[in-house]
Coordinates of C-alpha atoms in Angstrom, one line a residue:
X145 CA 0.0 0.0 0.0
X146 CA 1.6 3.2 -1.2
X147 CA -1.1 5.6 -0.4
X148 CA -0.9 8.1 2.5
X149 CA -4.0 9.8 3.8
X150 CA -2.7 12.9 5.7
X151 CA -4.5 15.6 7.7
X152 CA -2.0 18.2 8.8
X153 CA -4.0 19.0 12.0
X154 CA -4.5 15.4 13.0
X155 CA -1.4 14.1 14.9
X156 CA -1.8 11.3 17.3
X157 CA -0.2 11.8 20.7
X158 CA 0.8 9.4 23.4
X159 CA -2.5 8.6 25.2
X160 CA -1.9 8.2 29.0
X161 CA -5.4 7.1 29.8
X162 CA -5.2 4.3 27.3
X163 CA -1.8 3.3 28.6
X164 CA -3.2 3.1 32.2
X165 CA -6.1 0.9 31.0
X166 CA -3.6 -1.2 28.9
X167 CA -1.4 -1.7 32.0
X168 CA -4.4 -2.8 34.1
X169 CA -5.7 -5.1 31.5
X170 CA -2.2 -6.4 30.9
X171 CA -1.8 -7.2 34.6
X172 CA -5.2 -9.0 34.8
X173 CA -4.6 -11.0 31.6
X174 CA -0.9 -11.6 32.6
X175 CA -2.0 -13.2 35.9
X176 CA -5.0 -15.0 34.4
X177 CA -2.9 -16.6 31.7
X178 CA 0.4 -16.6 33.7
X179 CA 2.2 -14.8 30.9
X180 CA 4.6 -11.9 31.4
X181 CA 4.4 -11.2 27.7
X182 CA 0.8 -10.0 28.0
X183 CA 1.9 -7.5 30.7
X184 CA 4.2 -5.9 28.1
X185 CA 2.2 -6.5 24.9
X186 CA -1.2 -5.1 26.0
X187 CA 0.1 -1.6 26.9
X188 CA 2.0 -1.3 23.7
X189 CA -1.1 -2.3 21.6
X190 CA -3.1 0.3 23.5
X191 CA -0.9 3.0 21.8
X192 CA -1.4 1.6 18.3
X193 CA -2.6 4.9 16.7
X194 CA 0.4 6.8 18.1
X195 CA 2.8 4.0 17.0
X196 CA 1.3 3.9 13.4
X197 CA 1.6 7.7 13.2
X198 CA 5.2 7.6 14.3
X199 CA 5.9 4.8 11.8
X200 CA 4.3 6.7 9.0
X201 CA 6.4 9.8 9.9
X202 CA 9.6 7.7 9.7
X203 CA 8.8 5.7 6.5
X204 CA 7.3 8.6 4.6
X205 CA 9.3 11.4 6.1
X206 CA 10.1 13.3 2.8
X207 CA 6.5 13.1 1.6
X208 CA 5.1 14.4 4.9
X209 CA 7.6 17.3 5.0
X210 CA 6.5 18.2 1.4
X211 CA 2.8 18.1 2.5
X212 CA 3.6 20.3 5.5
X213 CA 5.4 22.7 3.2
X214 CA 2.4 22.8 0.9
X215 CA 0.0 23.4 3.8
X216 CA 2.1 26.3 5.1
X217 CA 2.7 28.0 1.7
X218 CA -0.3 27.3 -0.6
X219 CA -3.1 29.7 -1.3
X220 CA -6.3 27.7 -1.7
X221 CA -9.0 30.4 -1.5
X222 CA -12.8 30.2 -1.3
X223 CA -15.1 32.3 -3.5
X224 CA -16.5 34.1 -0.5
X225 CA -13.2 35.1 1.0
X226 CA -9.4 35.1 0.3
X227 CA -8.2 33.1 3.3
X228 CA -5.2 30.9 2.7
X229 CA -5.2 27.1 3.1
X230 CA -3.8 27.6 6.6
X231 CA -7.3 28.8 7.6
X232 CA -8.7 25.5 6.3
X233 CA -5.9 23.6 8.0
X234 CA -8.5 21.9 10.3
X235 CA -10.5 20.7 7.4
X236 CA -8.1 19.9 4.5
X237 CA -7.2 16.3 3.8
X238 CA -4.4 15.1 1.5
X239 CA -4.3 11.7 -0.2
X240 CA -1.0 11.0 -1.8
X241 CA -1.0 8.0 -4.2
X242 CA 2.6 6.8 -4.7
X243 CA 1.9 3.6 -6.7
X244 CA 3.6 4.7 -9.9
X245 CA 7.3 5.5 -9.7
X246 CA 7.2 8.1 -12.4
X247 CA 4.6 10.3 -10.7
X248 CA 2.5 10.9 -7.6
X249 CA -1.2 11.8 -7.6
X250 CA -2.0 14.2 -4.8
X251 CA -5.7 14.7 -4.0
X252 CA -6.5 17.7 -1.9
X253 CA -9.9 17.6 -0.3
X254 CA -10.6 21.0 1.3
X255 CA -14.2 20.1 2.3
X256 CA -16.1 22.7 0.3
X257 CA -13.4 25.1 -0.8
X258 CA -14.6 25.6 -4.4
X259 CA -12.6 28.4 -6.0
X260 CA -11.5 26.7 -9.2
X261 CA -9.7 29.7 -10.7
X262 CA -7.0 29.4 -7.9
X263 CA -6.6 25.7 -8.2
X264 CA -4.5 25.9 -11.4
X265 CA -2.2 28.3 -9.6
X266 CA -2.0 25.9 -6.7
X267 CA -0.2 23.4 -9.1
X268 CA 2.9 25.6 -8.9
X269 CA 2.8 25.5 -5.1
X270 CA 2.4 21.7 -5.2
X271 CA 5.3 21.4 -7.5
X272 CA 7.4 23.7 -5.3
X273 CA 6.6 21.7 -2.2
X274 CA 7.7 18.4 -3.8
X275 CA 10.6 20.0 -5.8
X276 CA 9.2 18.7 -9.1
X277 CA 6.8 19.9 -11.8
X278 CA 3.1 19.3 -11.3
X279 CA -0.1 20.1 -13.0
X280 CA -3.8 20.0 -12.3
X281 CA -5.2 16.6 -13.3
X282 CA -8.9 17.0 -12.4
X283 CA -11.2 19.0 -10.3
X284 CA -14.6 18.7 -8.6
X285 CA -16.3 20.6 -5.9
X286 CA -13.7 21.1 -3.2
X287 CA -11.4 18.3 -4.5
X288 CA -8.4 18.8 -6.7
X289 CA -6.1 16.1 -8.1
X290 CA -2.6 17.1 -9.0
X291 CA 0.0 15.0 -10.9
X292 CA 3.5 15.4 -9.7
X293 CA 6.0 14.3 -12.3
X294 CA 9.2 12.5 -11.2
X295 CA 10.3 11.4 -14.7
X296 CA 13.8 12.6 -15.6
X297 CA 14.1 15.2 -18.2
X298 CA 16.0 14.5 -21.4
X299 CA 18.3 17.5 -20.9
X300 CA 21.9 17.2 -21.7
X301 CA 24.7 17.0 -19.1
X302 CA 26.3 20.3 -18.0
X303 CA 30.0 20.4 -18.5
X304 CA 32.5 22.9 -17.1
X305 CA 33.5 23.9 -20.6
X306 CA 29.9 25.1 -21.3
X307 CA 30.6 28.3 -19.3

């Protein structure tokens, strides 16, 4: 699975309440089944959302940094107002499809942000965040799909004698 669903405002934190419940359940199950492994395993499993979030941030570190750059720099405006995407930070959701090695498909779902004349300009911001060229693939109400090209260009090699 090479698809990331990322919400910039939704980061899982270490949940102390679930850890306490996990320790209590681990002690009860550990004594019931006479297994010390359950005493360790149940509290770890209780933090699965935090562990998955940390793992995603390690495995897809470059892509998440690029999505954070996009969130902090892009201007996705609504028809009614000219707020930046930072104002929609609590509602925007990115889906990055990385199945093909030549390009990524980035779907931005801004939950009702519908100004399509700014979405073409946002392709430049998407390309700048990922350091590659990108263009608008398709649009619908509040959702835009961008194609980020990673294919190498056919440009020649630069030599020192060229200067």
